[in-house]
Structure formats: C-alpha cells, structure tokens
C-alpha cells in the first residue's frame, strides 16, 4: 500500500539564518579509511536545509448537518445554516529560485483556499500558486520577500546512479525539519501506483508522512528529486521511498515561469509494454521497449515513419524499458525539439526522427451544454481533439464527443453519465460533433439507444 505524505508546516526547533546554497564539489567514491567514515553531513545540511520549507494548505469544507433534508426536523426548527469547517494539510517544499519560486507536490496543496510557506528561520509568507498538475503530482508556488531566498540548485537526475549517497530533508509528521540519509536504491521505477506519470527515483532514506514535496539531495548539495510517496503497510517508513526526478522538476518549473500549463508532446500513437511473449514473437533478446499499438493518421508518429507493431527501444540515447519510460523522456525533452528514436520494426532496426509538437485542437472543442427533454440534459459535451484528450488525460488517438461535466440532479446524472465518457453513436448513427449530438438528442420520439465508450469499454444504454 502506498502512503502519501499529508503535508506539514511546523517551524524548526532552532532558527537558521538563510544562507545561499552552494554546491559542494566532491568525487563519488566509497570511504577508504576510518577517518573518512567519521565524516559528517553537517556542512552539506547547513547549505541546503535553509532552502527546504514547510507548506501549509487550508481549505474550507462544507459542514453538513445530520438533520439536513429531514422534513420533520426542518418543520419545527427550519433550515439551519451550516458553517464551513477548515481542513489543513502539512507538507514540505524546496526553493529553487532566489526570487521565491519553490516546488512541492500537487497533493500537498490540492483544493487549497489558502497556502502559506514557513522557512526554517521562522519567517512565514503567503504563497501564490503558479502551476499545478495532478498527473505529475507537482506544483510551483511563489513567495515574495525583501531579499534573495536560499535555494537548492537542480541537478541532472540522469547522472544519478544506484548506490549514490543522498539526503532527504523535510518535515515528517509535522515535528519540524528533519534530515535522513540513505542511498539511491533504484532508478526509473514505474508502475508503483503513485500517479499517472510514473517514473521515480527509489531511495532508502527515511521518508514519512509530511516529507511530501521535500528535497532529495546528492553529495554536491543539489536537488536530484522531490520526495513524493512511500511504500508502507504501517504508514511509516519501511525504507522504500519514491522521488520525482529533478529533470522532470526542471521542465515543470520552466513551464510555470513561462506562464503556460505543463504540456506533453503530442505523438499521435498509443504504446503498450513488450511482454516476454511479444519479445519472443518479435525476436527481441529481452522484453524491453514500447510497442506501437495504434498510429493516428497525419500525426507526428506517422510522419516520422512509426508503424503499428514497431518497438521503440531507445530515445536520444536513453534505453526505453516501457511506455512510462518513453512518456518521461518525451515530457522532459520538451516541445519544439526533435527526438531520435531507435526502433525495431519488420525491416530490422532503424533510427527515426520524431518532431515533438504541441497537441493540435482539431477539431475545435465547441463545448455545449445540452438542455431540454433528453437523456443528455445537464451534461456539457465537447469535440474530442488531441489537445483536449491531453488535458483530460485520455489517449490522444481517441475521437468523438466527450462528456466534460455532469450537473448533479439532472437527467444526465440520473442516467449515470460521467466526465470523460465518449458518446459514439445515438440510435445507431455515429455522432460526429457536439452540435450533431445536441441536434439529434432532441429527436426522441421512439426513445434513445446510446453507445458510450468508458475506460476502453463500449456500453449501450436504451432509454424510453
């Protein structure tokens, strides 16, 4: 079971003056003497810890009375106003720009009405949210001060190796800033169930609830990852923690500073893992790579020469173990560049050049709210384009009309329509656009037969 750290914002017991963090230069080697074993991490912590902050997020939650809606109670006492109660979460964050830009986890500040940041020296600041993304579980905040803030420089996480010494700095259980040490236990961890964009550095440095958003630093005092989750059956550290690699953090911060949302390059293809059976059938020496399952006509993948059945083995010199690895490499490469793919196809191994483009919004979304006496009344629908599919975290090859929102208590809600449902057909005829659905939904003299795709499955519902 994965335990996500609920954040913390408790001041450190001892105030520390803010000092600009400077990388410590040292060679990567094992201790060779008793004297070296007695060396301390204290100088490293002294330069890095001031840039690790506590993040406090508060949100108002409706406090519903147990008698609300009770006709007997309301007859005698009337409707009693309910006062919202405040919920708070506590976590950690890392300053990466001296201007006050800092990074934390999205789940630390999700749905927050107010965000405050506390530094190790006791100062507190109101924080402005610049960018957040649930898929990557990252958020970028900004605080304002009269002087430059201490920072932790961002390292190249691709240079990290299994066995490297690392320190985890954060606020576990809200007790105050705490430092733990360990090593990089594994790289490129995927399928750990933390978020949809799974690609993590694994460490045995103790990470506990409250460490979320804190720093994983190397022996040069540079940020190699943002601590995000733990694998635990008890809720405490079992020596298996996961951090988002710093190269993903860098790409996310750059998007926040540009004032844009974090976009993944549009490929126009769907990939699936290479199993042992598929590897044997294709004559591959090992079950590695991303198998091309579907290619969208006219997309970048088709233009690059990718075909269904091809296996992507490497991108820009990095081995591709599975589709998650490919997604990570594409996201950190950035839009507007080219990627070099090493591909195994029917004609043998070849190298292809893939243009990394933003997802197009074709067709235009043309969002409409359906009204009237139809099963769709109360639903907002839109034309599904690659761009909208990317925003909704759906396969970018999906086409049709997608449900964007369903208002509670409406016919659409009572019939069970859900956001991200794709309306494929109505009364046996394909739905081409949101305007087409709105027009044809009004004609229900004989009822409606609705064909919907949900989570890859096709459902048929008949309504009189």
Short mmCIF file of C-alpha atoms in Angstrom, two decimals:
data_model
loop_
_atom_site.label_atom_id
_atom_site.label_comp_id
_atom_site.label_asym_id
_atom_site.label_seq_id
_atom_site.Cartn_x
_atom_site.Cartn_y
_atom_site.Cartn_z
CA UNK A 1 0.00 0.00 0.00
CA UNK A 2 1.33 3.39 -0.87
CA UNK A 3 1.10 6.01 1.86
CA UNK A 4 1.03 9.58 0.63
CA UNK A 5 2.58 12.11 2.99
CA UNK A 6 -0.03 14.54 4.32
CA UNK A 7 1.98 17.76 4.49
CA UNK A 8 3.32 19.71 7.41
CA UNK A 9 4.17 23.27 8.33
CA UNK A 10 5.73 23.25 11.77
CA UNK A 11 8.67 25.54 12.47
CA UNK A 12 12.07 24.01 13.07
CA UNK A 13 13.14 23.97 16.70
CA UNK A 14 16.22 26.06 16.00
CA UNK A 15 16.19 29.10 13.73
CA UNK A 16 18.77 29.07 10.96
CA UNK A 17 19.80 32.20 9.10
CA UNK A 18 19.09 31.96 5.35
CA UNK A 19 22.29 31.20 3.50
CA UNK A 20 22.53 30.95 -0.28
CA UNK A 21 23.15 27.31 -1.09
CA UNK A 22 26.41 26.50 -2.88
CA UNK A 23 27.14 23.11 -4.45
CA UNK A 24 29.75 21.05 -2.65
CA UNK A 25 32.25 19.56 -5.04
CA UNK A 26 33.38 16.06 -4.15
CA UNK A 27 34.26 12.92 -6.04
CA UNK A 28 31.88 9.96 -5.94
CA UNK A 29 33.73 7.14 -4.17
CA UNK A 30 33.41 4.84 -1.18
CA UNK A 31 35.16 5.66 2.15
CA UNK A 32 38.74 4.34 2.24
CA UNK A 33 39.68 4.91 5.89
CA UNK A 34 38.29 5.05 9.42
CA UNK A 35 38.70 8.83 9.37
CA UNK A 36 36.56 9.14 6.26
CA UNK A 37 33.83 7.02 7.83
CA UNK A 38 33.62 9.59 10.65
CA UNK A 39 33.00 12.42 8.21
CA UNK A 40 29.79 14.40 8.80
CA UNK A 41 26.94 15.52 6.55
CA UNK A 42 26.66 18.70 8.63
CA UNK A 43 28.31 21.09 6.09
CA UNK A 44 26.02 19.76 3.37
CA UNK A 45 22.92 20.16 5.52
CA UNK A 46 23.96 23.67 6.59
CA UNK A 47 23.97 24.90 2.99
CA UNK A 48 20.87 23.02 1.78
CA UNK A 49 18.41 22.90 4.68
CA UNK A 50 17.55 26.66 4.69
CA UNK A 51 16.04 26.23 1.20
CA UNK A 52 13.69 23.42 2.32
CA UNK A 53 10.44 24.93 3.58
CA UNK A 54 7.20 23.88 5.22
CA UNK A 55 3.99 24.25 3.23
CA UNK A 56 0.66 24.85 4.95
CA UNK A 57 -2.53 24.49 2.89
CA UNK A 58 -6.02 25.27 4.21
CA UNK A 59 -9.37 24.61 2.58
CA UNK A 60 -12.98 25.27 3.58
CA UNK A 61 -15.20 22.17 3.66
CA UNK A 62 -18.99 22.26 3.92
CA UNK A 63 -20.11 21.02 7.33
CA UNK A 64 -23.42 19.30 6.59
CA UNK A 65 -25.84 18.81 9.47
CA UNK A 66 -27.05 15.22 10.04
CA UNK A 67 -30.62 16.65 10.11
CA UNK A 68 -30.28 18.49 6.80
CA UNK A 69 -33.11 17.47 4.48
CA UNK A 70 -35.13 15.89 7.31
CA UNK A 71 -38.70 17.24 6.80
CA UNK A 72 -39.70 16.60 10.45
CA UNK A 73 -36.67 18.48 11.83
CA UNK A 74 -36.98 21.35 9.34
CA UNK A 75 -40.73 21.71 10.06
CA UNK A 76 -40.05 22.65 13.69
CA UNK A 77 -36.58 24.20 13.56
CA UNK A 78 -36.32 25.42 9.98
CA UNK A 79 -33.26 25.02 7.81
CA UNK A 80 -30.20 25.53 9.97
CA UNK A 81 -27.29 27.34 8.28
CA UNK A 82 -24.15 25.21 8.17
CA UNK A 83 -20.80 26.79 8.83
CA UNK A 84 -17.90 25.51 6.77
CA UNK A 85 -15.08 23.93 8.69
CA UNK A 86 -11.42 24.43 7.80
CA UNK A 87 -9.23 21.49 6.88
CA UNK A 88 -5.47 21.83 6.72
CA UNK A 89 -2.66 19.77 5.28
CA UNK A 90 1.02 20.00 6.04
CA UNK A 91 3.95 19.20 3.78
CA UNK A 92 7.32 20.34 2.53
CA UNK A 93 8.72 22.29 -0.40
CA UNK A 94 12.03 23.32 -1.97
CA UNK A 95 13.11 26.80 -3.06
CA UNK A 96 14.73 26.54 -6.49
CA UNK A 97 14.90 30.25 -7.45
CA UNK A 98 16.23 33.06 -5.26
CA UNK A 99 13.22 35.14 -6.36
CA UNK A 100 11.00 32.86 -4.25
CA UNK A 101 9.95 30.14 -6.69
CA UNK A 102 9.51 26.82 -4.91
CA UNK A 103 8.33 23.30 -5.77
CA UNK A 104 6.11 20.94 -3.80
CA UNK A 105 3.70 18.09 -4.51
CA UNK A 106 0.29 18.75 -6.02
CA UNK A 107 -1.38 16.56 -3.39
CA UNK A 108 0.00 18.84 -0.66
CA UNK A 109 -1.87 21.93 -1.93
CA UNK A 110 -4.75 20.32 -3.85
CA UNK A 111 -8.05 22.24 -3.49
CA UNK A 112 -6.43 24.71 -1.08
CA UNK A 113 -8.08 28.07 -0.50
CA UNK A 114 -5.00 29.45 1.27
CA UNK A 115 -1.34 28.43 1.07
CA UNK A 116 1.39 29.62 3.44
CA UNK A 117 5.09 28.82 3.45
CA UNK A 118 7.31 28.75 6.55
CA UNK A 119 11.09 28.93 6.27
CA UNK A 120 13.49 27.19 8.63
CA UNK A 121 14.34 30.55 10.25
CA UNK A 122 10.73 31.07 11.32
CA UNK A 123 9.60 33.55 8.65
CA UNK A 124 6.21 32.91 7.06
CA UNK A 125 4.86 34.04 3.69
CA UNK A 126 1.59 33.84 1.82
CA UNK A 127 2.19 31.79 -1.35
CA UNK A 128 0.80 32.26 -4.83
CA UNK A 129 0.09 29.17 -6.93
CA UNK A 130 1.80 29.41 -10.34
CA UNK A 131 1.14 25.94 -11.72
CA UNK A 132 -0.09 22.56 -10.59
CA UNK A 133 -0.59 19.22 -12.32
CA UNK A 134 -2.19 16.12 -10.82
CA UNK A 135 -0.62 13.72 -13.31
CA UNK A 136 2.95 14.63 -12.40
CA UNK A 137 1.95 15.44 -8.78
CA UNK A 138 3.93 18.68 -8.90
CA UNK A 139 3.05 22.26 -8.00
CA UNK A 140 5.04 25.50 -8.29
CA UNK A 141 4.50 28.29 -5.74
CA UNK A 142 5.86 31.84 -5.44
CA UNK A 143 6.61 33.85 -2.31
CA UNK A 144 7.73 37.48 -2.12
CA UNK A 145 10.50 38.79 0.16
CA UNK A 146 12.77 41.80 0.61
CA UNK A 147 15.95 39.81 -0.01
CA UNK A 148 17.01 36.80 -2.09
CA UNK A 149 15.93 33.43 -0.74
CA UNK A 150 18.28 30.45 -0.25
CA UNK A 151 17.99 27.85 -2.99
CA UNK A 152 18.92 24.27 -3.78
CA UNK A 153 20.37 24.02 -7.31
CA UNK A 154 18.67 21.48 -9.59
CA UNK A 155 20.89 18.56 -10.58
CA UNK A 156 20.80 16.39 -13.69
CA UNK A 157 18.91 13.36 -12.38
CA UNK A 158 20.11 11.29 -15.35
CA UNK A 159 23.59 11.42 -13.76
CA UNK A 160 22.33 9.71 -10.58
CA UNK A 161 23.47 6.13 -10.10
CA UNK A 162 22.23 3.28 -7.94
CA UNK A 163 24.27 3.38 -4.75
CA UNK A 164 24.80 7.15 -4.66
CA UNK A 165 24.51 8.70 -1.21
CA UNK A 166 21.51 11.03 -0.79
CA UNK A 167 19.85 13.08 1.95
CA UNK A 168 16.09 13.54 2.38
CA UNK A 169 15.09 16.84 4.02
CA UNK A 170 11.51 17.61 5.02
CA UNK A 171 9.02 17.83 7.87
CA UNK A 172 7.89 14.28 8.79
CA UNK A 173 4.79 14.07 10.98
CA UNK A 174 4.93 17.85 11.49
CA UNK A 175 7.66 17.62 14.16
CA UNK A 176 10.00 20.08 12.40
CA UNK A 177 12.69 19.98 9.78
CA UNK A 178 14.41 16.59 9.74
CA UNK A 179 17.30 15.15 7.73
CA UNK A 180 17.69 11.45 6.92
CA UNK A 181 20.33 9.77 4.81
CA UNK A 182 20.46 6.76 2.54
CA UNK A 183 21.31 5.75 -0.99
CA UNK A 184 19.63 5.67 -4.37
CA UNK A 185 18.09 2.18 -4.24
CA UNK A 186 16.74 2.06 -7.81
CA UNK A 187 16.21 4.26 -10.84
CA UNK A 188 13.36 4.53 -13.34
CA UNK A 189 10.82 2.92 -11.05
CA UNK A 190 7.45 2.63 -12.80
CA UNK A 191 4.07 1.04 -12.04
CA UNK A 192 4.24 1.99 -8.34
CA UNK A 193 0.73 3.46 -8.31
CA UNK A 194 1.74 6.94 -7.16
CA UNK A 195 0.47 8.99 -10.10
CA UNK A 196 -0.35 8.64 -13.76
CA UNK A 197 3.06 9.81 -14.85
CA UNK A 198 5.05 7.15 -13.03
CA UNK A 199 8.85 7.40 -13.27
CA UNK A 200 10.65 7.63 -9.93
CA UNK A 201 13.93 7.51 -8.10
CA UNK A 202 13.72 5.00 -5.26
CA UNK A 203 15.63 5.62 -2.03
CA UNK A 204 16.02 4.00 1.37
CA UNK A 205 16.48 7.38 3.07
CA UNK A 206 13.64 7.52 5.60
CA UNK A 207 10.60 9.33 4.14
CA UNK A 208 7.47 9.68 6.26
CA UNK A 209 4.12 11.50 6.07
CA UNK A 210 4.95 15.21 5.94
CA UNK A 211 8.05 14.70 3.78
CA UNK A 212 5.93 15.16 0.63
CA UNK A 213 7.41 17.93 -1.51
CA UNK A 214 10.73 17.87 0.35
CA UNK A 215 14.19 17.61 -1.13
CA UNK A 216 16.25 14.58 -2.06
CA UNK A 217 19.77 15.99 -2.46
CA UNK A 218 23.06 14.50 -3.61
CA UNK A 219 26.51 14.90 -2.10
CA UNK A 220 27.07 18.15 -4.04
CA UNK A 221 24.07 19.76 -2.34
CA UNK A 222 21.98 19.63 -5.49
CA UNK A 223 18.36 18.56 -5.90
CA UNK A 224 18.01 15.14 -7.52
CA UNK A 225 14.34 14.61 -6.68
CA UNK A 226 11.17 15.76 -4.92
CA UNK A 227 10.12 13.24 -2.27
CA UNK A 228 6.60 12.14 -3.12
CA UNK A 229 5.46 8.85 -1.60
CA UNK A 230 6.37 5.81 0.43
CA UNK A 231 5.58 2.14 0.15
CA UNK A 232 4.26 1.24 3.58
CA UNK A 233 1.84 -1.06 5.39
CA UNK A 234 2.10 0.82 8.68
CA UNK A 235 2.05 4.44 7.48
CA UNK A 236 5.71 4.94 8.44
CA UNK A 237 8.95 4.46 6.55
CA UNK A 238 9.88 0.92 5.56
CA UNK A 239 12.94 2.03 3.62
CA UNK A 240 11.15 2.30 0.26
CA UNK A 241 10.51 5.89 -0.79
CA UNK A 242 9.93 7.48 -4.18
CA UNK A 243 11.05 10.85 -5.52
CA UNK A 244 10.15 12.63 -8.77
CA UNK A 245 13.41 13.08 -10.76
CA UNK A 246 14.84 16.60 -10.86
CA UNK A 247 14.80 16.72 -14.68
CA UNK A 248 11.01 16.49 -14.56
CA UNK A 249 11.00 19.17 -11.86
CA UNK A 250 13.13 21.45 -14.04
CA UNK A 251 10.82 21.07 -17.04
CA UNK A 252 7.81 21.77 -14.82
CA UNK A 253 9.36 24.90 -13.28
CA UNK A 254 10.26 26.22 -16.73
CA UNK A 255 6.62 25.85 -17.82
CA UNK A 256 5.47 27.70 -14.68
CA UNK A 257 7.90 30.56 -15.31
CA UNK A 258 6.67 30.85 -18.91
CA UNK A 259 3.14 31.18 -17.56
CA UNK A 260 1.90 28.17 -19.53
CA UNK A 261 0.47 24.85 -18.48
CA UNK A 262 2.73 21.80 -18.49
CA UNK A 263 2.26 20.13 -21.87
CA UNK A 264 3.47 16.75 -23.01
CA UNK A 265 4.49 16.46 -26.65
CA UNK A 266 1.81 15.10 -28.96
CA UNK A 267 2.89 11.86 -30.61
CA UNK A 268 -0.25 10.57 -32.28
CA UNK A 269 0.37 6.99 -31.18
CA UNK A 270 -0.62 4.61 -28.40
CA UNK A 271 2.05 2.38 -26.86
CA UNK A 272 1.85 -0.83 -24.83
CA UNK A 273 4.51 -2.77 -22.87
CA UNK A 274 6.55 -5.50 -24.51
CA UNK A 275 5.80 -8.75 -22.67
CA UNK A 276 8.01 -11.83 -22.73
CA UNK A 277 5.63 -13.45 -25.24
CA UNK A 278 5.72 -10.42 -27.54
CA UNK A 279 9.51 -10.21 -27.29
CA UNK A 280 9.80 -13.88 -28.29
CA UNK A 281 7.39 -13.42 -31.19
CA UNK A 282 9.31 -10.39 -32.49
CA UNK A 283 12.70 -11.99 -31.98
CA UNK A 284 13.81 -9.45 -29.35
CA UNK A 285 16.52 -10.60 -26.91
CA UNK A 286 14.63 -9.20 -23.88
CA UNK A 287 11.12 -7.84 -23.10
CA UNK A 288 12.06 -4.16 -23.20
CA UNK A 289 10.67 -1.23 -25.16
CA UNK A 290 7.38 0.43 -26.05
CA UNK A 291 5.27 -1.41 -28.63
CA UNK A 292 3.35 0.82 -31.06
CA UNK A 293 -0.29 -0.25 -30.77
CA UNK A 294 -2.08 2.48 -32.73
CA UNK A 295 -0.90 5.28 -35.02
CA UNK A 296 -3.15 8.26 -35.73
CA UNK A 297 -3.20 9.28 -39.43
CA UNK A 298 -1.43 12.57 -40.09
CA UNK A 299 0.21 12.73 -36.65
CA UNK A 300 3.91 13.16 -35.79
CA UNK A 301 4.37 9.40 -35.28
CA UNK A 302 3.13 8.60 -38.78
CA UNK A 303 5.22 11.44 -40.26
CA UNK A 304 8.31 10.03 -38.51
CA UNK A 305 7.67 6.57 -40.03
CA UNK A 306 6.41 4.74 -36.95
CA UNK A 307 4.10 1.85 -37.77
CA UNK A 308 1.88 -0.42 -35.73
CA UNK A 309 3.97 -3.31 -34.42
CA UNK A 310 7.20 -1.29 -34.20
CA UNK A 311 9.06 -1.31 -30.87
CA UNK A 312 10.77 1.84 -29.60
CA UNK A 313 13.99 0.68 -27.92
CA UNK A 314 15.73 4.00 -27.19
CA UNK A 315 15.20 7.76 -27.36
CA UNK A 316 18.05 10.25 -27.60
CA UNK A 317 20.43 7.54 -26.43
CA UNK A 318 18.38 6.54 -23.36
CA UNK A 319 17.05 2.98 -23.15
CA UNK A 320 13.26 2.72 -23.22
CA UNK A 321 12.09 -0.02 -20.85
CA UNK A 322 8.34 0.53 -21.20
CA UNK A 323 5.76 3.18 -22.27
CA UNK A 324 6.12 5.02 -18.93
CA UNK A 325 9.83 5.49 -19.59
CA UNK A 326 9.06 6.80 -23.08
CA UNK A 327 6.47 9.21 -21.67
CA UNK A 328 9.01 10.56 -19.18
CA UNK A 329 11.67 11.05 -21.85
CA UNK A 330 9.22 12.84 -24.13
CA UNK A 331 7.96 15.13 -21.36
CA UNK A 332 11.44 16.15 -20.23
CA UNK A 333 12.69 16.66 -23.80
CA UNK A 334 10.17 19.47 -24.33
CA UNK A 335 8.05 20.76 -27.18
CA UNK A 336 9.68 22.29 -30.25
CA UNK A 337 12.58 19.86 -30.47
CA UNK A 338 13.26 16.64 -32.33
CA UNK A 339 13.75 13.24 -30.73
CA UNK A 340 15.90 10.47 -32.16
CA UNK A 341 14.20 7.08 -31.81
CA UNK A 342 15.87 3.71 -32.18
CA UNK A 343 13.15 1.39 -33.43
CA UNK A 344 12.87 -2.34 -34.13
CA UNK A 345 10.44 -2.94 -36.97
CA UNK A 346 9.60 -5.52 -39.59
CA UNK A 347 12.59 -4.40 -41.64
CA UNK A 348 15.03 -4.60 -38.74
CA UNK A 349 16.45 -1.87 -36.54
CA UNK A 350 16.36 1.73 -37.76
CA UNK A 351 16.68 5.29 -36.47
CA UNK A 352 13.77 7.70 -36.86
CA UNK A 353 13.47 11.42 -36.12
CA UNK A 354 10.28 12.45 -34.34
CA UNK A 355 9.14 16.08 -34.17
CA UNK A 356 7.93 16.97 -30.67
CA UNK A 357 4.86 19.15 -31.18
CA UNK A 358 2.07 20.55 -29.03
CA UNK A 359 -1.19 18.66 -29.39
CA UNK A 360 -3.47 20.31 -32.00
CA UNK A 361 -7.02 21.33 -31.16
CA UNK A 362 -8.55 19.89 -34.30
CA UNK A 363 -11.49 19.70 -34.40
CA UNK A 364 -12.35 22.79 -32.31
CA UNK A 365 -13.86 21.71 -28.99
CA UNK A 366 -17.15 23.65 -29.43
CA UNK A 367 -18.28 22.90 -25.85
CA UNK A 368 -22.07 22.86 -25.44
CA UNK A 369 -24.42 22.30 -22.53
CA UNK A 370 -27.33 20.05 -23.51
CA UNK A 371 -30.78 21.19 -22.36
CA UNK A 372 -34.36 20.10 -23.00
CA UNK A 373 -36.11 16.78 -22.52
CA UNK A 374 -33.28 14.45 -23.48
CA UNK A 375 -31.16 11.90 -21.59
CA UNK A 376 -28.19 14.29 -22.01
CA UNK A 377 -29.86 17.26 -20.28
CA UNK A 378 -27.45 18.69 -17.70
CA UNK A 379 -24.31 17.43 -19.45
CA UNK A 380 -21.66 19.61 -21.08
CA UNK A 381 -20.05 17.98 -24.11
CA UNK A 382 -17.23 18.90 -26.49
CA UNK A 383 -15.49 17.65 -29.61
CA UNK A 384 -12.54 15.49 -28.60
CA UNK A 385 -9.27 16.68 -30.13
CA UNK A 386 -5.70 15.57 -29.34
CA UNK A 387 -5.27 18.72 -27.23
CA UNK A 388 -8.44 18.14 -25.22
CA UNK A 389 -7.55 14.47 -24.82
CA UNK A 390 -4.18 15.52 -23.37
CA UNK A 391 -5.89 17.90 -20.95
CA UNK A 392 -8.28 15.15 -19.82
CA UNK A 393 -5.54 12.51 -19.61
CA UNK A 394 -7.07 10.37 -22.33
CA UNK A 395 -5.36 8.58 -25.25
CA UNK A 396 -4.57 11.17 -27.91
CA UNK A 397 -5.89 8.89 -30.65
CA UNK A 398 -9.42 8.91 -29.20
CA UNK A 399 -12.07 10.61 -31.35
CA UNK A 400 -15.71 11.57 -30.81
CA UNK A 401 -17.76 13.73 -28.47
CA UNK A 402 -16.66 13.71 -24.83
CA UNK A 403 -18.65 14.49 -21.70
CA UNK A 404 -16.91 17.35 -19.89
CA UNK A 405 -19.19 17.85 -16.90
CA UNK A 406 -22.45 16.50 -15.49
CA UNK A 407 -24.61 18.62 -13.19
CA UNK A 408 -25.96 16.69 -10.18
CA UNK A 409 -29.68 16.00 -10.14
CA UNK A 410 -30.15 16.31 -13.90
CA UNK A 411 -31.34 13.57 -16.30
CA UNK A 412 -27.73 13.03 -17.45
CA UNK A 413 -26.62 12.48 -13.86
CA UNK A 414 -29.52 10.12 -13.08
CA UNK A 415 -28.67 8.02 -16.13
CA UNK A 416 -25.09 7.71 -14.92
CA UNK A 417 -23.16 9.75 -17.46
CA UNK A 418 -19.65 10.60 -16.24
CA UNK A 419 -16.94 13.06 -17.28
CA UNK A 420 -14.63 11.56 -19.94
CA UNK A 421 -17.43 9.35 -21.35
CA UNK A 422 -17.19 9.38 -25.16
CA UNK A 423 -20.55 9.40 -26.98
CA UNK A 424 -20.00 7.17 -30.01
CA UNK A 425 -23.48 6.75 -31.50
CA UNK A 426 -27.12 7.66 -30.96
CA UNK A 427 -29.92 5.46 -32.29
CA UNK A 428 -27.45 3.54 -34.40
CA UNK A 429 -25.89 6.58 -36.10
CA UNK A 430 -22.37 7.80 -35.41
CA UNK A 431 -22.07 11.10 -33.55
CA UNK A 432 -19.72 13.41 -35.46
CA UNK A 433 -19.74 16.55 -33.31
CA UNK A 434 -21.19 18.22 -30.23
CA UNK A 435 -23.57 20.16 -32.47
CA UNK A 436 -24.67 16.89 -34.08
CA UNK A 437 -25.36 15.37 -30.65
CA UNK A 438 -27.33 18.42 -29.48
CA UNK A 439 -29.47 18.39 -32.63
CA UNK A 440 -30.19 14.67 -32.73
CA UNK A 441 -30.76 14.30 -28.98
CA UNK A 442 -33.95 16.34 -29.34
CA UNK A 443 -35.49 13.65 -31.53
CA UNK A 444 -36.55 11.00 -29.02
CA UNK A 445 -40.00 10.06 -30.19
CA UNK A 446 -39.06 6.38 -30.12
CA UNK A 447 -36.59 6.65 -27.27
CA UNK A 448 -32.82 6.66 -27.39
CA UNK A 449 -30.21 3.97 -27.86
CA UNK A 450 -26.91 5.44 -26.68
CA UNK A 451 -23.48 3.92 -27.35
CA UNK A 452 -20.80 5.16 -24.94
CA UNK A 453 -17.11 4.35 -24.53
CA UNK A 454 -15.84 4.42 -20.94
CA UNK A 455 -12.36 3.33 -19.83
CA UNK A 456 -11.86 1.44 -23.07
CA UNK A 457 -15.17 -0.45 -22.85
CA UNK A 458 -18.24 0.12 -25.02
CA UNK A 459 -21.57 0.43 -23.21
CA UNK A 460 -25.03 0.51 -24.78
CA UNK A 461 -27.94 2.08 -22.89
CA UNK A 462 -31.58 2.23 -24.01
CA UNK A 463 -33.81 4.98 -22.67
CA UNK A 464 -37.55 5.46 -23.26
#
